mmCIF file of C-alpha atoms and ligand atoms in Angstrom:
data_model
loop_
_atom_site.group_PDB
_atom_site.id
_atom_site.type_symbol
_atom_site.label_atom_id
_atom_site.label_comp_id
_atom_site.label_asym_id
_atom_site.label_seq_id
_atom_site.Cartn_x
_atom_site.Cartn_y
_atom_site.Cartn_z
ATOM 1 C CA MET A 1 22.437 -98.751 -51.450
ATOM 2 C CA GLU A 2 22.375 -101.414 -48.778
ATOM 3 C CA ILE A 3 22.707 -105.088 -49.739
ATOM 4 C CA LYS A 4 19.882 -107.072 -48.174
ATOM 5 C CA ILE A 5 20.818 -110.550 -46.965
ATOM 6 C CA ILE A 6 18.316 -113.410 -46.922
ATOM 7 C CA GLU A 7 20.022 -116.507 -45.549
ATOM 8 C CA ALA A 8 19.145 -119.947 -46.870
ATOM 9 C CA ALA A 9 16.986 -121.998 -44.536
ATOM 10 C CA PRO A 10 18.460 -125.358 -43.446
ATOM 11 C CA ASP A 11 16.378 -127.238 -46.042
ATOM 12 C CA GLN A 12 17.627 -124.902 -48.810
ATOM 13 C CA ARG A 13 21.245 -125.791 -48.102
ATOM 14 C CA LYS A 14 23.022 -128.201 -50.368
ATOM 15 C CA PRO A 15 25.065 -131.273 -49.511
ATOM 16 C CA ARG A 16 28.813 -130.588 -49.564
ATOM 17 C CA PRO A 17 30.785 -132.237 -52.368
ATOM 18 C CA GLU A 18 33.756 -134.492 -51.589
ATOM 19 C CA PRO A 19 36.892 -132.281 -51.584
ATOM 20 C CA ASP A 20 38.717 -134.619 -53.986
ATOM 21 C CA LYS A 21 35.847 -134.707 -56.504
ATOM 22 C CA LEU A 22 35.312 -130.986 -57.015
ATOM 23 C CA GLY A 23 36.506 -130.581 -60.591
ATOM 24 C CA PHE A 24 35.503 -127.264 -62.155
ATOM 25 C CA GLY A 25 32.094 -125.629 -62.466
ATOM 26 C CA ARG A 26 30.002 -128.459 -61.097
ATOM 27 C CA TYR A 27 29.097 -127.329 -57.585
ATOM 28 C CA PHE A 28 27.688 -124.021 -56.438
ATOM 29 C CA THR A 29 27.222 -122.611 -52.960
ATOM 30 C CA ASP A 30 24.030 -121.885 -51.003
ATOM 31 C CA HIS A 31 23.732 -118.196 -51.881
ATOM 32 C CA MET A 32 23.901 -115.798 -54.810
ATOM 33 C CA PHE A 33 23.878 -112.056 -55.267
ATOM 34 C CA CYS A 34 21.271 -110.401 -57.513
ATOM 35 C CA MET A 35 20.663 -106.797 -58.487
ATOM 36 C CA LYS A 36 18.285 -105.388 -61.113
ATOM 37 C CA TYR A 37 18.485 -102.422 -63.439
ATOM 38 C CA LYS A 38 15.874 -100.463 -65.290
ATOM 39 C CA GLU A 39 16.499 -97.490 -67.550
ATOM 40 C CA GLY A 40 15.431 -94.320 -65.753
ATOM 41 C CA LYS A 41 15.438 -96.044 -62.360
ATOM 42 C CA GLY A 42 19.027 -97.284 -62.237
ATOM 43 C CA TRP A 43 20.148 -100.264 -60.161
ATOM 44 C CA TYR A 44 17.804 -101.481 -57.437
ATOM 45 C CA ASP A 45 17.112 -104.331 -54.998
ATOM 46 C CA PRO A 46 20.676 -105.593 -54.349
ATOM 47 C CA VAL A 47 20.246 -108.826 -52.412
ATOM 48 C CA ILE A 48 22.172 -111.891 -51.335
ATOM 49 C CA GLU A 49 19.645 -114.710 -51.227
ATOM 50 C CA PRO A 50 19.452 -118.493 -51.517
ATOM 51 C CA TYR A 51 20.824 -119.859 -54.814
ATOM 52 C CA HIS A 52 17.852 -120.219 -57.124
ATOM 53 C CA GLN A 53 16.760 -120.646 -60.714
ATOM 54 C CA LEU A 54 16.084 -117.557 -62.774
ATOM 55 C CA THR A 55 12.734 -116.696 -64.296
ATOM 56 C CA LEU A 56 13.053 -115.050 -67.689
ATOM 57 C CA ASP A 57 10.493 -114.108 -70.248
ATOM 58 C CA PRO A 58 11.052 -116.096 -73.477
ATOM 59 C CA THR A 59 11.724 -112.750 -75.158
ATOM 60 C CA ALA A 60 14.401 -111.729 -72.611
ATOM 61 C CA MET A 61 16.811 -109.934 -74.895
ATOM 62 C CA CYS A 62 19.914 -111.831 -73.706
ATOM 63 C CA LEU A 63 18.403 -114.982 -75.226
ATOM 64 C CA HIS A 64 18.021 -113.454 -78.672
ATOM 65 C CA TYR A 65 20.722 -110.848 -79.185
ATOM 66 C CA GLY A 66 23.465 -112.018 -76.886
ATOM 67 C CA GLN A 67 23.791 -109.106 -74.477
ATOM 68 C CA GLU A 68 25.650 -111.089 -71.838
ATOM 69 C CA VAL A 69 29.039 -110.483 -70.261
ATOM 70 C CA PHE A 70 30.743 -112.234 -67.380
ATOM 71 C CA GLU A 71 33.845 -112.381 -65.199
ATOM 72 C CA GLY A 72 35.855 -115.107 -63.482
ATOM 73 C CA LEU A 73 37.900 -114.750 -60.298
ATOM 74 C CA LYS A 74 38.602 -116.786 -57.202
ATOM 75 C CA ALA A 75 38.674 -116.653 -53.415
ATOM 76 C CA TYR A 76 41.638 -118.438 -51.838
ATOM 77 C CA ARG A 77 42.035 -119.853 -48.345
ATOM 78 C CA GLY A 78 45.269 -118.906 -46.583
ATOM 79 C CA PRO A 79 47.354 -121.005 -44.183
ATOM 80 C CA ALA A 80 45.603 -119.678 -41.056
ATOM 81 C CA GLY A 81 42.112 -119.993 -42.552
ATOM 82 C CA GLU A 82 41.978 -116.391 -43.766
ATOM 83 C CA VAL A 83 40.360 -115.665 -47.139
ATOM 84 C CA TYR A 84 41.727 -113.609 -50.039
ATOM 85 C CA LEU A 85 40.550 -112.286 -53.370
ATOM 86 C CA PHE A 86 43.191 -111.683 -56.041
ATOM 87 C CA ARG A 87 43.093 -108.240 -57.720
ATOM 88 C CA PRO A 88 39.271 -108.115 -57.690
ATOM 89 C CA GLN A 89 39.220 -104.466 -58.793
ATOM 90 C CA GLU A 90 40.657 -105.586 -62.132
ATOM 91 C CA ASN A 91 37.717 -107.911 -62.704
ATOM 92 C CA ILE A 92 35.247 -105.245 -61.610
ATOM 93 C CA ARG A 93 36.714 -102.716 -64.039
ATOM 94 C CA ARG A 94 36.927 -105.241 -66.869
ATOM 95 C CA MET A 95 33.288 -106.236 -66.395
ATOM 96 C CA ASN A 96 32.263 -102.629 -66.961
ATOM 97 C CA VAL A 97 34.500 -102.374 -70.031
ATOM 98 C CA SER A 98 32.753 -105.489 -71.358
ATOM 99 C CA ALA A 99 29.324 -104.067 -70.485
ATOM 100 C CA ALA A 100 30.114 -100.764 -72.208
ATOM 101 C CA ARG A 101 31.206 -102.575 -75.384
ATOM 102 C CA LEU A 102 27.819 -104.323 -75.523
ATOM 103 C CA CYS A 103 25.841 -101.145 -74.630
ATOM 104 C CA MET A 104 24.839 -102.652 -71.278
ATOM 105 C CA ALA A 105 24.294 -100.828 -67.980
ATOM 106 C CA GLN A 106 27.452 -100.041 -65.973
ATOM 107 C CA ILE A 107 27.666 -101.520 -62.488
ATOM 108 C CA ASP A 108 28.635 -99.297 -59.584
ATOM 109 C CA GLU A 109 32.133 -100.465 -58.591
ATOM 110 C CA SER A 110 31.652 -100.080 -54.863
ATOM 111 C CA ILE A 111 28.448 -102.117 -54.707
ATOM 112 C CA PHE A 112 30.025 -104.795 -56.932
ATOM 113 C CA PHE A 113 32.980 -105.016 -54.534
ATOM 114 C CA GLU A 114 30.694 -105.092 -51.477
ATOM 115 C CA ALA A 115 28.636 -107.856 -53.058
ATOM 116 C CA LEU A 116 31.766 -109.935 -53.752
ATOM 117 C CA LYS A 117 33.044 -109.585 -50.191
ATOM 118 C CA LYS A 118 29.691 -110.212 -48.515
ATOM 119 C CA LEU A 119 28.821 -113.221 -50.672
ATOM 120 C CA VAL A 120 32.219 -114.853 -50.147
ATOM 121 C CA ALA A 121 31.997 -114.154 -46.414
ATOM 122 C CA LEU A 122 28.511 -115.654 -46.133
ATOM 123 C CA ASP A 123 29.477 -118.860 -47.977
ATOM 124 C CA CYS A 124 33.023 -118.960 -46.601
ATOM 125 C CA ASP A 125 32.760 -122.476 -45.221
ATOM 126 C CA TRP A 126 32.370 -123.640 -48.850
ATOM 127 C CA ILE A 127 35.934 -122.470 -49.617
ATOM 128 C CA PRO A 128 37.966 -125.650 -49.775
ATOM 129 C CA GLN A 129 41.069 -126.033 -47.607
ATOM 130 C CA GLU A 130 43.008 -128.392 -49.889
ATOM 131 C CA LYS A 131 46.099 -127.059 -51.585
ATOM 132 C CA GLY A 132 45.358 -125.567 -55.002
ATOM 133 C CA SER A 133 41.593 -125.628 -54.568
ATOM 134 C CA SER A 134 39.566 -122.421 -54.290
ATOM 135 C CA LEU A 135 36.159 -120.811 -54.599
ATOM 136 C CA TYR A 136 35.429 -119.784 -58.173
ATOM 137 C CA ILE A 137 33.351 -116.606 -58.532
ATOM 138 C CA ARG A 138 31.250 -115.902 -61.605
ATOM 139 C CA PRO A 139 29.753 -112.398 -61.888
ATOM 140 C CA THR A 140 27.303 -112.270 -64.812
ATOM 141 C CA LEU A 141 25.321 -109.490 -66.463
ATOM 142 C CA ILE A 142 22.371 -110.273 -68.739
ATOM 143 C CA ALA A 143 19.759 -108.261 -70.624
ATOM 144 C CA THR A 144 16.357 -109.208 -69.219
ATOM 145 C CA GLU A 145 14.008 -106.799 -70.952
ATOM 146 C CA ALA A 146 11.137 -108.697 -72.547
ATOM 147 C CA ALA A 147 11.016 -107.507 -76.136
ATOM 148 C CA LEU A 148 12.174 -108.493 -79.588
ATOM 149 C CA GLY A 149 14.029 -106.066 -81.829
ATOM 150 C CA VAL A 150 17.754 -105.446 -82.070
ATOM 151 C CA ARG A 151 18.717 -102.550 -79.772
ATOM 152 C CA PRO A 152 20.307 -102.203 -76.324
ATOM 153 C CA ALA A 153 17.951 -103.527 -73.656
ATOM 154 C CA GLU A 154 16.580 -101.226 -70.974
ATOM 155 C CA GLU A 155 16.508 -103.847 -68.211
ATOM 156 C CA TYR A 156 19.334 -105.966 -66.823
ATOM 157 C CA LEU A 157 20.089 -108.509 -64.136
ATOM 158 C CA PHE A 158 23.493 -108.646 -62.505
ATOM 159 C CA PHE A 159 24.134 -111.785 -60.489
ATOM 160 C CA ILE A 160 27.119 -113.432 -58.819
ATOM 161 C CA ILE A 161 27.353 -117.150 -58.143
ATOM 162 C CA THR A 162 30.263 -118.982 -56.530
ATOM 163 C CA GLY A 163 31.356 -122.588 -56.311
ATOM 164 C CA PRO A 164 34.230 -124.658 -54.924
ATOM 165 C CA VAL A 165 36.729 -125.886 -57.534
ATOM 166 C CA GLY A 166 39.507 -128.434 -57.218
ATOM 167 C CA ALA A 167 43.215 -128.000 -57.794
ATOM 168 C CA TYR A 168 43.850 -127.713 -61.512
ATOM 169 C CA TYR A 169 46.946 -129.840 -61.242
ATOM 170 C CA ALA A 170 45.869 -132.414 -58.675
ATOM 171 C CA GLN A 171 47.981 -134.989 -60.556
ATOM 172 C CA GLY A 172 50.864 -132.599 -61.253
ATOM 173 C CA PHE A 173 51.403 -130.517 -64.365
ATOM 174 C CA SER A 174 50.260 -132.018 -67.617
ATOM 175 C CA PRO A 175 51.371 -129.868 -70.534
ATOM 176 C CA THR A 176 48.678 -129.227 -73.131
ATOM 177 C CA ARG A 177 48.716 -130.092 -76.801
ATOM 178 C CA ILE A 178 47.613 -127.157 -78.897
ATOM 179 C CA TYR A 179 46.283 -126.966 -82.426
ATOM 180 C CA VAL A 180 46.874 -123.908 -84.602
ATOM 181 C CA SER A 181 43.612 -122.963 -86.307
ATOM 182 C CA GLU A 182 44.006 -121.352 -89.717
ATOM 183 C CA GLU A 183 40.421 -121.717 -90.856
ATOM 184 C CA TYR A 184 38.569 -120.238 -87.878
ATOM 185 C CA VAL A 185 39.356 -117.121 -85.868
ATOM 186 C CA ARG A 186 38.374 -115.984 -82.388
ATOM 187 C CA ALA A 187 38.295 -112.219 -82.768
ATOM 188 C CA ALA A 188 38.627 -109.680 -85.551
ATOM 189 C CA PRO A 189 39.834 -106.083 -85.212
ATOM 190 C CA GLY A 190 36.860 -103.954 -84.226
ATOM 191 C CA GLY A 191 35.025 -106.976 -82.808
ATOM 192 C CA THR A 192 34.495 -108.071 -79.217
ATOM 193 C CA GLY A 193 37.672 -110.112 -78.628
ATOM 194 C CA ALA A 194 38.966 -107.771 -75.934
ATOM 195 C CA VAL A 195 35.920 -108.231 -73.691
ATOM 196 C CA LYS A 196 34.411 -111.172 -71.845
ATOM 197 C CA ALA A 197 31.242 -111.396 -73.924
ATOM 198 C CA ALA A 198 29.449 -114.756 -73.849
ATOM 199 C CA GLY A 199 29.093 -114.812 -77.635
ATOM 200 C CA ASN A 200 32.875 -115.046 -78.085
ATOM 201 C CA TYR A 201 32.845 -118.459 -76.455
ATOM 202 C CA ALA A 202 29.965 -119.834 -78.520
ATOM 203 C CA ALA A 203 31.868 -118.757 -81.619
ATOM 204 C CA SER A 204 35.023 -120.556 -80.473
ATOM 205 C CA LEU A 205 33.455 -123.977 -79.904
ATOM 206 C CA TYR A 206 33.593 -125.229 -83.475
ATOM 207 C CA ALA A 207 37.357 -124.796 -83.803
ATOM 208 C CA SER A 208 37.821 -126.298 -80.333
ATOM 209 C CA ARG A 209 35.909 -129.363 -81.405
ATOM 210 C CA ILE A 210 38.116 -129.777 -84.464
ATOM 211 C CA ALA A 211 41.175 -129.535 -82.216
ATOM 212 C CA THR A 212 39.753 -132.091 -79.780
ATOM 213 C CA ASP A 213 38.853 -134.472 -82.609
ATOM 214 C CA MET A 214 42.449 -134.208 -83.799
ATOM 215 C CA GLY A 215 43.700 -135.196 -80.336
ATOM 216 C CA TYR A 216 44.616 -131.708 -79.116
ATOM 217 C CA THR A 217 43.633 -129.925 -75.916
ATOM 218 C CA GLN A 218 43.055 -126.430 -77.204
ATOM 219 C CA VAL A 219 43.192 -124.069 -80.147
ATOM 220 C CA LEU A 220 46.009 -121.604 -80.703
ATOM 221 C CA TRP A 221 44.248 -118.638 -82.297
ATOM 222 C CA LEU A 222 45.866 -116.568 -85.017
ATOM 223 C CA ASP A 223 44.899 -113.021 -85.986
ATOM 224 C CA ALA A 224 41.849 -112.715 -88.225
ATOM 225 C CA LEU A 225 43.377 -110.536 -90.948
ATOM 226 C CA GLU A 226 46.572 -112.304 -91.923
ATOM 227 C CA LYS A 227 46.348 -115.568 -89.990
ATOM 228 C CA ARG A 228 49.991 -115.050 -89.088
ATOM 229 C CA TYR A 229 50.126 -113.518 -85.634
ATOM 230 C CA VAL A 230 49.681 -115.614 -82.508
ATOM 231 C CA GLU A 231 46.916 -114.215 -80.274
ATOM 232 C CA GLU A 232 45.596 -116.504 -77.536
ATOM 233 C CA VAL A 233 45.251 -120.154 -76.651
ATOM 234 C CA GLY A 234 41.763 -121.471 -75.860
ATOM 235 C CA THR A 235 40.429 -118.960 -73.324
ATOM 236 C CA SER A 236 43.852 -117.991 -71.997
ATOM 237 C CA ASN A 237 46.675 -115.639 -72.887
ATOM 238 C CA ILE A 238 49.889 -117.097 -74.304
ATOM 239 C CA PHE A 239 53.602 -116.678 -73.531
ATOM 240 C CA PHE A 240 56.728 -118.012 -75.269
ATOM 241 C CA LEU A 241 60.237 -118.136 -73.885
ATOM 242 C CA ILE A 242 62.541 -117.558 -76.875
ATOM 243 C CA GLY A 243 66.201 -117.200 -76.004
ATOM 244 C CA ASP A 244 66.158 -115.163 -72.814
ATOM 245 C CA GLU A 245 62.994 -113.207 -73.657
ATOM 246 C CA LEU A 246 59.530 -114.005 -72.422
ATOM 247 C CA ILE A 247 57.293 -112.867 -75.275
ATOM 248 C CA THR A 248 53.525 -112.307 -75.259
ATOM 249 C CA PRO A 249 51.334 -110.662 -77.901
ATOM 250 C CA PRO A 250 50.368 -107.026 -77.187
ATOM 251 C CA LEU A 251 46.822 -106.033 -76.233
ATOM 252 C CA GLY A 252 45.626 -104.694 -79.531
ATOM 253 C CA GLY A 253 41.850 -104.997 -79.215
ATOM 254 C CA THR A 254 41.518 -108.637 -80.263
ATOM 255 C CA ILE A 255 43.088 -110.129 -77.118
ATOM 256 C CA LEU A 256 41.443 -110.403 -73.718
ATOM 257 C CA PRO A 257 43.489 -108.389 -71.203
ATOM 258 C CA GLY A 258 43.967 -111.182 -68.677
ATOM 259 C CA VAL A 259 44.571 -110.327 -65.027
ATOM 260 C CA THR A 260 46.880 -113.339 -64.891
ATOM 261 C CA ARG A 261 48.713 -112.129 -68.026
ATOM 262 C CA ASP A 262 49.317 -108.767 -66.405
ATOM 263 C CA SER A 263 50.421 -110.421 -63.156
ATOM 264 C CA VAL A 264 52.812 -112.773 -64.970
ATOM 265 C CA ILE A 265 54.387 -109.801 -66.762
ATOM 266 C CA SER A 266 54.994 -107.997 -63.445
ATOM 267 C CA LEU A 267 56.170 -111.080 -61.629
ATOM 268 C CA ALA A 268 58.530 -112.258 -64.366
ATOM 269 C CA GLY A 269 60.004 -108.758 -64.514
ATOM 270 C CA ARG A 270 60.609 -108.870 -60.791
ATOM 271 C CA LEU A 271 62.362 -112.231 -61.178
ATOM 272 C CA GLY A 272 64.785 -110.508 -63.568
ATOM 273 C CA ILE A 273 63.299 -111.944 -66.744
ATOM 274 C CA LYS A 274 63.064 -109.750 -69.803
ATOM 275 C CA VAL A 275 59.377 -109.603 -70.770
ATOM 276 C CA VAL A 276 58.473 -108.320 -74.223
ATOM 277 C CA GLN A 277 54.989 -107.515 -75.493
ATOM 278 C CA ARG A 278 55.158 -107.584 -79.266
ATOM 279 C CA PRO A 279 53.464 -109.166 -82.264
ATOM 280 C CA LEU A 280 54.782 -112.684 -82.814
ATOM 281 C CA THR A 281 54.120 -114.683 -85.970
ATOM 282 C CA ILE A 282 53.469 -118.399 -86.045
ATOM 283 C CA ASP A 283 56.410 -118.652 -88.499
ATOM 284 C CA GLU A 284 58.708 -117.133 -85.896
ATOM 285 C CA VAL A 285 57.403 -119.621 -83.321
ATOM 286 C CA VAL A 286 57.981 -122.551 -85.687
ATOM 287 C CA SER A 287 61.486 -121.472 -86.691
ATOM 288 C CA ALA A 288 62.419 -120.859 -83.047
ATOM 289 C CA LEU A 289 61.182 -124.384 -82.319
ATOM 290 C CA GLU A 290 63.237 -125.788 -85.189
ATOM 291 C CA GLU A 291 66.327 -123.882 -84.067
ATOM 292 C CA GLY A 292 65.795 -124.927 -80.461
ATOM 293 C CA THR A 293 65.630 -121.363 -79.139
ATOM 294 C CA LEU A 294 61.978 -121.651 -78.086
ATOM 295 C CA THR A 295 62.308 -123.536 -74.842
ATOM 296 C CA GLU A 296 59.030 -122.928 -73.020
ATOM 297 C CA SER A 297 55.470 -121.860 -73.668
ATOM 298 C CA PHE A 298 52.523 -121.504 -71.333
ATOM 299 C CA ALA A 299 48.990 -120.171 -71.229
ATOM 300 C CA SER A 300 47.852 -117.887 -68.414
ATOM 301 C CA GLY A 301 44.388 -117.521 -66.870
ATOM 302 C CA THR A 302 42.541 -117.541 -63.573
ATOM 303 C CA ALA A 303 41.488 -121.193 -63.798
ATOM 304 C CA ALA A 304 44.938 -122.793 -64.104
ATOM 305 C CA ILE A 305 47.224 -119.792 -63.400
ATOM 306 C CA ILE A 306 49.925 -121.217 -65.675
ATOM 307 C CA SER A 307 49.212 -124.007 -68.135
ATOM 308 C CA PRO A 308 52.374 -125.281 -69.841
ATOM 309 C CA VAL A 309 52.190 -126.078 -73.547
ATOM 310 C CA GLY A 310 53.853 -129.374 -74.467
ATOM 311 C CA HIS A 311 53.108 -129.684 -78.182
ATOM 312 C CA ILE A 312 52.014 -127.452 -81.053
ATOM 313 C CA PHE A 313 50.400 -128.734 -84.239
ATOM 314 C CA TYR A 314 50.709 -126.486 -87.284
ATOM 315 C CA ARG A 315 50.169 -127.314 -90.959
ATOM 316 C CA GLY A 316 50.321 -131.068 -90.573
ATOM 317 C CA LYS A 317 53.357 -131.126 -88.305
ATOM 318 C CA GLU A 318 53.659 -131.555 -84.553
ATOM 319 C CA TYR A 319 56.384 -129.767 -82.608
ATOM 320 C CA ALA A 320 57.381 -130.608 -79.033
ATOM 321 C CA ILE A 321 58.350 -127.860 -76.608
ATOM 322 C CA ASN A 322 60.948 -128.774 -74.004
ATOM 323 C CA GLY A 323 60.386 -132.452 -74.894
ATOM 324 C CA GLY A 324 56.687 -132.072 -73.997
ATOM 325 C CA LYS A 325 57.594 -131.348 -70.385
ATOM 326 C CA THR A 326 56.935 -128.374 -68.129
ATOM 327 C CA GLY A 327 59.764 -125.844 -68.215
ATOM 328 C CA ASP A 328 61.524 -124.392 -65.168
ATOM 329 C CA LEU A 329 60.281 -120.853 -65.717
ATOM 330 C CA SER A 330 56.658 -122.004 -66.141
ATOM 331 C CA GLU A 331 56.899 -123.940 -62.917
ATOM 332 C CA LYS A 332 58.558 -121.092 -61.066
ATOM 333 C CA LEU A 333 55.957 -118.542 -62.182
ATOM 334 C CA PHE A 334 53.175 -120.958 -61.265
ATOM 335 C CA ASN A 335 54.555 -121.445 -57.761
ATOM 336 C CA GLU A 336 55.193 -117.749 -57.193
ATOM 337 C CA MET A 337 51.668 -116.794 -58.287
ATOM 338 C CA LEU A 338 50.078 -119.536 -56.246
ATOM 339 C CA GLN A 339 51.959 -118.547 -53.120
ATOM 340 C CA ILE A 340 50.923 -114.924 -53.473
ATOM 341 C CA GLN A 341 47.294 -115.848 -54.149
ATOM 342 C CA TYR A 342 47.101 -118.185 -51.138
ATOM 343 C CA GLY A 343 48.813 -115.814 -48.738
ATOM 344 C CA MET A 344 51.866 -118.058 -48.356
ATOM 345 C CA LYS A 345 54.305 -115.367 -49.395
ATOM 346 C CA ASP A 346 54.567 -111.613 -49.113
ATOM 347 C CA ASP A 347 52.637 -109.682 -51.699
ATOM 348 C CA PRO A 348 55.045 -107.120 -53.215
ATOM 349 C CA PHE A 349 52.462 -105.724 -55.642
ATOM 350 C CA GLY A 350 49.585 -105.426 -53.163
ATOM 351 C CA TRP A 351 47.432 -107.802 -55.204
ATOM 352 C CA ARG A 352 45.704 -109.649 -52.384
ATOM 353 C CA VAL A 353 42.519 -108.376 -50.775
ATOM 354 C CA ARG A 354 41.757 -110.002 -47.473
ATOM 355 C CA VAL A 355 38.041 -110.748 -47.067
ATOM 356 C CA LEU A 356 38.062 -112.667 -43.788
HETATM 357 C C1 PLP B 401 39.182 -114.854 -69.120
HETATM 358 C C2 PLP B 401 40.069 -114.966 -70.323
HETATM 359 C C3 PLP B 401 41.471 -114.900 -70.252
HETATM 360 C C4 PLP B 401 42.216 -114.879 -68.953
HETATM 361 O O1 PLP B 401 41.908 -113.809 -68.145
HETATM 362 P P1 PLP B 401 42.289 -113.849 -66.595
HETATM 363 O O2 PLP B 401 41.844 -112.539 -66.109
HETATM 364 O O3 PLP B 401 43.742 -114.058 -66.492
HETATM 365 O O4 PLP B 401 41.522 -115.001 -66.007
HETATM 366 C C5 PLP B 401 42.200 -114.910 -71.427
HETATM 367 N N1 PLP B 401 41.588 -115.024 -72.619
HETATM 368 C C6 PLP B 401 40.243 -115.114 -72.734
HETATM 369 C C7 PLP B 401 39.646 -115.229 -74.074
HETATM 370 C C8 PLP B 401 39.444 -115.103 -71.594
HETATM 371 O O5 PLP B 401 38.138 -115.209 -71.704
#
């Protein structure tokens, strides 16, 4: 299948945002990729065309029964102007795992990859040059069949949009303040916590609002069954440095298998750090904080790479980690990852994919 390209006319092109006012998720480029699916026909009409609004029937099944999955990755500009994707095959595979979990059509991996490369190449002058900024890429799959009734849809739309985003830490690291939720949970065993399904995020908003109202940045999620085991923070994976071990919860079906999580595990190992994937209770975290053996914690995800945790609130008490400041290991892992992603350092794991 050949991807058709319809370039935006001059009057369809958007004004460029100021590089220092990008923020996250506010600006999108001139083009998008679209491809349709119909049961019996398969995928058809792959096209890169001007960014446009979607037309959906009010009964489009994604609007009623939540068949919607997405991905998030970035394109990075290297020192000589070259452009890289970071482990895109991981996102492609994960999107299909998500789709399968929601009984949605699988996307051919090679056309997905082609679409990513061609779209980024076409809108490459939208990729910001400034240090730490990048082009965020949002592949999305929605059920478009017009019908009510709970069952897997027979028609889908796969689209990819991209947009320039600013450096997450333009003003330097600012460690987050996290709130341990005991009342609400993100994902239960057997549920959809291990996939990037849109409904997971809707379900997380209420606890996030409680955390924000309490003066915290994000929720630290505990397991649904016992409310004892630490799982994730906000929409990121979580790591704790206790003694000389970097500990992260194992992927047991309720945790999103983050590409950044996996990369941090490999990278930390290569730096000679002992990385352990094992269940970790909130009680163990609190006693390690009280004993002073827990010296660093950070969240990992595509948006921020590494987001240091400065404070944890649990059962009416606030605990500081490393005096609320970013730890050395967090900073080192952040810098190492960033340098690999931006092509400033050699790439021992072969993670980078050069697009231009
Ligand atoms: C996307 C996401 C992550 C991080 O995944 P990356 O591939 O590292 O960006 C972690 N947890 C949740 C719930 C997520 O949605």
